[in-house]
Amino acid sequence: VLIGLLPGERGSEALAEILFGKYNPDSRLSITYPLEPNGFSTYDYKPLEVFDINVVSNLFSFGHGLSYTQFNYSNLRLSKKQISNPDGLTVTVNVKNTGQWSGKESVLLFLNDEYGSVTRPVKRLKGFKKIYLEKGQSTDVTFQIDFMDLSFINMQNKRIVEAGKFNVMIGDLKASFTVLKGSDDKDTTTA
């Protein structure tokens, strides 16, 4: 499946170059493509939206994309396992082009807050970088996460960060860290 949303005047030429192998595709979906009619859900749905017979089943998820080459993600690491306000952390992942073509890859970083006073999404896109790798080449991709990336609007209509466990997800990899003291100044180191 090749989706060419509003490709413009020379879109047919670009699509032909992809189909005939002159260009290695490197785009990602900016939407979630439903499995069935009227089955649309956003990528950042809330856990409470999935229960009983209400399931989220997509044909292609937000951020899905294909290429004529393959990329392998490994060695996801965090600079810290615990942070407090206003600390941030560095996230690093290794990406290797394991295919037969040189190509571009969009590395997507998602965050998940496991518990909040307001229901949090299952994942939120908080960073992305597009990289180019020759076949067989690998590189480390680094992201910075700051306290603003962890924040949300609470019931009092104020932006806060709550203490608790957060997950970083890149590709199929996942790593966790803990916020010991959030912007609401509640220390959970003894909890």
mmCIF file of C-alpha atoms in Angstrom:
data_model
loop_
_atom_site.group_PDB
_atom_site.id
_atom_site.type_symbol
_atom_site.label_atom_id
_atom_site.label_comp_id
_atom_site.label_asym_id
_atom_site.label_seq_id
_atom_site.Cartn_x
_atom_site.Cartn_y
_atom_site.Cartn_z
ATOM 1 C CA VAL A 1 0.000 0.000 0.000
ATOM 2 C CA LEU A 2 1.353 3.373 -0.984
ATOM 3 C CA ILE A 3 -0.528 6.405 0.290
ATOM 4 C CA GLY A 4 0.055 9.671 -1.562
ATOM 5 C CA LEU A 5 -2.046 12.235 0.248
ATOM 6 C CA LEU A 6 -2.278 15.418 -1.873
ATOM 7 C CA PRO A 7 0.943 14.720 -3.795
ATOM 8 C CA GLY A 8 0.882 17.938 -5.848
ATOM 9 C CA GLU A 9 1.591 18.539 -9.538
ATOM 10 C CA ARG A 10 4.601 16.221 -9.752
ATOM 11 C CA GLY A 11 3.190 13.646 -7.372
ATOM 12 C CA SER A 12 2.651 11.052 -10.072
ATOM 13 C CA GLU A 13 6.336 11.231 -11.012
ATOM 14 C CA ALA A 14 7.385 10.840 -7.375
ATOM 15 C CA LEU A 15 5.041 7.870 -6.868
ATOM 16 C CA ALA A 16 6.346 6.203 -10.046
ATOM 17 C CA GLU A 17 9.957 6.603 -8.846
ATOM 18 C CA ILE A 18 9.051 4.864 -5.578
ATOM 19 C CA LEU A 19 7.155 2.034 -7.310
ATOM 20 C CA PHE A 20 9.949 1.389 -9.834
ATOM 21 C CA GLY A 21 12.743 1.481 -7.237
ATOM 22 C CA LYS A 22 14.411 4.764 -8.239
ATOM 23 C CA TYR A 23 13.723 6.202 -4.778
ATOM 24 C CA ASN A 24 13.734 4.413 -1.421
ATOM 25 C CA PRO A 25 10.592 5.523 0.492
ATOM 26 C CA ASP A 26 11.208 6.941 3.968
ATOM 27 C CA SER A 27 7.930 8.505 5.133
ATOM 28 C CA ARG A 28 5.806 7.678 8.160
ATOM 29 C CA LEU A 29 2.043 7.834 8.615
ATOM 30 C CA SER A 30 0.839 10.955 10.389
ATOM 31 C CA ILE A 31 -2.480 9.258 11.136
ATOM 32 C CA THR A 32 -3.723 5.932 12.462
ATOM 33 C CA TYR A 33 -5.270 3.937 9.594
ATOM 34 C CA PRO A 34 -8.287 1.882 10.791
ATOM 35 C CA LEU A 35 -8.720 -1.837 10.240
ATOM 36 C CA GLU A 36 -12.459 -1.499 9.609
ATOM 37 C CA PRO A 37 -14.818 1.286 8.521
ATOM 38 C CA ASN A 38 -15.682 3.603 11.436
ATOM 39 C CA GLY A 39 -12.885 2.024 13.472
ATOM 40 C CA PHE A 40 -10.834 5.171 13.771
ATOM 41 C CA SER A 41 -8.903 5.828 16.963
ATOM 42 C CA THR A 42 -6.007 8.134 17.636
ATOM 43 C CA TYR A 43 -2.570 6.777 18.468
ATOM 44 C CA ASP A 44 -2.691 8.400 21.906
ATOM 45 C CA TYR A 45 -5.923 6.814 23.122
ATOM 46 C CA LYS A 46 -6.506 6.466 26.860
ATOM 47 C CA PRO A 47 -6.401 3.049 28.579
ATOM 48 C CA LEU A 48 -10.022 3.517 29.698
ATOM 49 C CA GLU A 49 -11.105 3.676 26.055
ATOM 50 C CA VAL A 50 -10.200 0.010 25.640
ATOM 51 C CA PHE A 51 -12.404 -2.346 27.652
ATOM 52 C CA ASP A 52 -14.853 -5.196 27.215
ATOM 53 C CA ILE A 53 -15.758 -5.326 23.500
ATOM 54 C CA ASN A 54 -14.234 -1.926 22.693
ATOM 55 C CA VAL A 55 -10.788 -2.753 21.307
ATOM 56 C CA VAL A 56 -8.286 -0.723 19.343
ATOM 57 C CA SER A 57 -7.330 -2.565 16.165
ATOM 58 C CA ASN A 58 -5.583 -0.648 13.421
ATOM 59 C CA LEU A 59 -4.435 -1.741 10.003
ATOM 60 C CA PHE A 60 -1.496 0.684 10.217
ATOM 61 C CA SER A 61 -0.559 2.581 13.379
ATOM 62 C CA PHE A 62 0.573 6.191 13.620
ATOM 63 C CA GLY A 63 4.245 6.335 12.612
ATOM 64 C CA HIS A 64 4.113 3.196 10.458
ATOM 65 C CA GLY A 65 6.237 3.314 7.334
ATOM 66 C CA LEU A 66 7.990 0.951 4.945
ATOM 67 C CA SER A 67 11.249 1.137 3.074
ATOM 68 C CA TYR A 68 13.183 -1.004 0.616
ATOM 69 C CA THR A 69 15.738 -1.531 3.388
ATOM 70 C CA GLN A 70 15.459 -2.601 7.032
ATOM 71 C CA PHE A 71 16.561 -0.877 10.211
ATOM 72 C CA ASN A 72 17.329 -2.540 13.524
ATOM 73 C CA TYR A 73 17.031 -0.754 16.882
ATOM 74 C CA SER A 74 19.119 -1.871 19.865
ATOM 75 C CA ASN A 75 20.757 -0.776 23.099
ATOM 76 C CA LEU A 76 18.148 1.703 24.355
ATOM 77 C CA ARG A 77 19.685 3.486 27.329
ATOM 78 C CA LEU A 78 18.806 6.304 29.712
ATOM 79 C CA SER A 79 21.305 8.653 31.340
ATOM 80 C CA LYS A 80 19.406 8.348 34.666
ATOM 81 C CA LYS A 81 16.899 5.938 36.171
ATOM 82 C CA GLN A 82 15.527 8.554 38.593
ATOM 83 C CA ILE A 83 14.974 12.282 38.143
ATOM 84 C CA SER A 84 13.481 15.173 40.114
ATOM 85 C CA ASN A 85 12.237 18.607 39.116
ATOM 86 C CA PRO A 86 13.817 20.279 37.106
ATOM 87 C CA ASP A 87 16.144 17.482 35.953
ATOM 88 C CA GLY A 88 15.917 16.039 32.482
ATOM 89 C CA LEU A 89 17.516 12.983 30.976
ATOM 90 C CA THR A 90 19.234 11.820 27.810
ATOM 91 C CA VAL A 91 17.865 8.879 25.818
ATOM 92 C CA THR A 92 20.152 7.084 23.364
ATOM 93 C CA VAL A 93 19.403 4.237 20.966
ATOM 94 C CA ASN A 94 21.522 2.481 18.363
ATOM 95 C CA VAL A 95 20.071 2.228 14.843
ATOM 96 C CA LYS A 96 21.604 -0.029 12.178
ATOM 97 C CA ASN A 97 20.729 -0.335 8.499
ATOM 98 C CA THR A 98 20.581 -4.122 8.070
ATOM 99 C CA GLY A 99 19.136 -4.074 4.557
ATOM 100 C CA GLN A 100 20.626 -3.965 1.066
ATOM 101 C CA TRP A 101 19.826 -0.313 0.307
ATOM 102 C CA SER A 102 21.030 2.950 1.778
ATOM 103 C CA GLY A 103 18.108 4.843 3.255
ATOM 104 C CA LYS A 104 16.545 7.282 5.651
ATOM 105 C CA GLU A 105 14.805 6.316 8.880
ATOM 106 C CA SER A 106 12.567 8.374 11.151
ATOM 107 C CA VAL A 107 13.393 7.441 14.736
ATOM 108 C CA LEU A 108 10.309 8.085 16.897
ATOM 109 C CA LEU A 109 10.455 8.529 20.688
ATOM 110 C CA PHE A 110 7.238 7.920 22.623
ATOM 111 C CA LEU A 111 6.600 8.503 26.340
ATOM 112 C CA ASN A 112 4.063 6.906 28.662
ATOM 113 C CA ASP A 113 3.153 7.985 32.193
ATOM 114 C CA GLU A 114 1.994 4.802 33.932
ATOM 115 C CA TYR A 115 -0.268 6.562 36.403
ATOM 116 C CA GLY A 116 -1.616 10.086 36.790
ATOM 117 C CA SER A 117 -4.358 11.932 38.640
ATOM 118 C CA VAL A 118 -5.797 12.509 35.160
ATOM 119 C CA THR A 119 -5.923 9.521 32.793
ATOM 120 C CA ARG A 120 -2.792 9.584 30.647
ATOM 121 C CA PRO A 121 -2.506 8.327 27.047
ATOM 122 C CA VAL A 122 -0.931 4.943 26.322
ATOM 123 C CA LYS A 123 1.828 6.816 24.477
ATOM 124 C CA ARG A 124 2.682 10.304 23.248
ATOM 125 C CA LEU A 125 5.179 11.243 20.557
ATOM 126 C CA LYS A 126 7.783 13.442 22.265
ATOM 127 C CA GLY A 127 10.634 13.418 19.781
ATOM 128 C CA PHE A 128 11.736 12.302 16.342
ATOM 129 C CA LYS A 129 14.862 12.467 14.222
ATOM 130 C CA LYS A 130 15.347 11.521 10.593
ATOM 131 C CA ILE A 131 18.711 9.907 9.884
ATOM 132 C CA TYR A 132 20.439 8.617 6.762
ATOM 133 C CA LEU A 133 22.434 5.372 6.890
ATOM 134 C CA GLU A 134 24.395 3.563 4.211
ATOM 135 C CA LYS A 135 23.769 -0.193 4.090
ATOM 136 C CA GLY A 136 25.529 -1.866 7.023
ATOM 137 C CA GLN A 137 26.122 1.462 8.802
ATOM 138 C CA SER A 138 24.959 2.099 12.377
ATOM 139 C CA THR A 139 24.763 5.173 14.579
ATOM 140 C CA ASP A 140 23.594 6.289 17.998
ATOM 141 C CA VAL A 141 20.585 8.627 18.021
ATOM 142 C CA THR A 142 20.182 10.845 21.084
ATOM 143 C CA PHE A 143 17.148 12.658 22.474
ATOM 144 C CA GLN A 144 16.782 15.054 25.409
ATOM 145 C CA ILE A 145 13.712 14.745 27.629
ATOM 146 C CA ASP A 146 12.959 17.688 29.874
ATOM 147 C CA PHE A 147 10.299 18.234 32.509
ATOM 148 C CA MET A 148 7.964 19.910 29.994
ATOM 149 C CA ASP A 149 7.860 16.624 28.036
ATOM 150 C CA LEU A 150 6.520 14.884 31.167
ATOM 151 C CA SER A 151 3.875 17.481 31.982
ATOM 152 C CA PHE A 152 0.119 17.555 31.494
ATOM 153 C CA ILE A 153 -2.832 19.760 32.408
ATOM 154 C CA ASN A 154 -4.431 18.689 35.704
ATOM 155 C CA MET A 155 -8.001 19.057 36.988
ATOM 156 C CA GLN A 156 -7.199 22.589 38.227
ATOM 157 C CA ASN A 157 -6.176 23.569 34.674
ATOM 158 C CA LYS A 158 -2.492 23.865 35.630
ATOM 159 C CA ARG A 159 0.459 22.272 33.869
ATOM 160 C CA ILE A 160 2.188 19.876 36.262
ATOM 161 C CA VAL A 161 4.491 16.867 36.411
ATOM 162 C CA GLU A 162 3.531 14.173 38.894
ATOM 163 C CA ALA A 163 5.951 11.799 40.525
ATOM 164 C CA GLY A 164 5.816 8.217 39.270
ATOM 165 C CA LYS A 165 7.043 5.747 36.682
ATOM 166 C CA PHE A 166 7.485 6.742 33.024
ATOM 167 C CA ASN A 167 8.294 4.558 30.017
ATOM 168 C CA VAL A 168 10.374 5.519 26.983
ATOM 169 C CA MET A 169 9.548 3.587 23.807
ATOM 170 C CA ILE A 170 11.544 3.606 20.572
ATOM 171 C CA GLY A 171 10.674 0.948 18.000
ATOM 172 C CA ASP A 172 10.059 -2.279 19.927
ATOM 173 C CA LEU A 173 12.380 -1.190 22.755
ATOM 174 C CA LYS A 174 11.241 0.089 26.137
ATOM 175 C CA ALA A 175 13.070 1.557 29.152
ATOM 176 C CA SER A 176 11.678 3.005 32.376
ATOM 177 C CA PHE A 177 12.603 5.805 34.736
ATOM 178 C CA THR A 178 11.057 7.310 37.860
ATOM 179 C CA VAL A 179 10.233 10.911 38.657
ATOM 180 C CA LEU A 180 10.880 11.182 42.411
ATOM 181 C CA LYS A 181 9.604 14.708 42.870
ATOM 182 C CA GLY A 182 7.300 16.398 40.404
ATOM 183 C CA SER A 183 6.369 20.026 39.879
ATOM 184 C CA ASP A 184 3.531 19.577 42.390
ATOM 185 C CA ASP A 185 6.292 19.372 45.066
ATOM 186 C CA LYS A 186 5.137 16.070 46.500
ATOM 187 C CA ASP A 187 8.181 14.042 47.441
ATOM 188 C CA THR A 188 7.606 10.330 46.853
ATOM 189 C CA THR A 189 11.056 9.073 47.816
ATOM 190 C CA THR A 190 9.561 7.617 51.035
ATOM 191 C CA ALA A 191 6.355 6.317 49.477
#
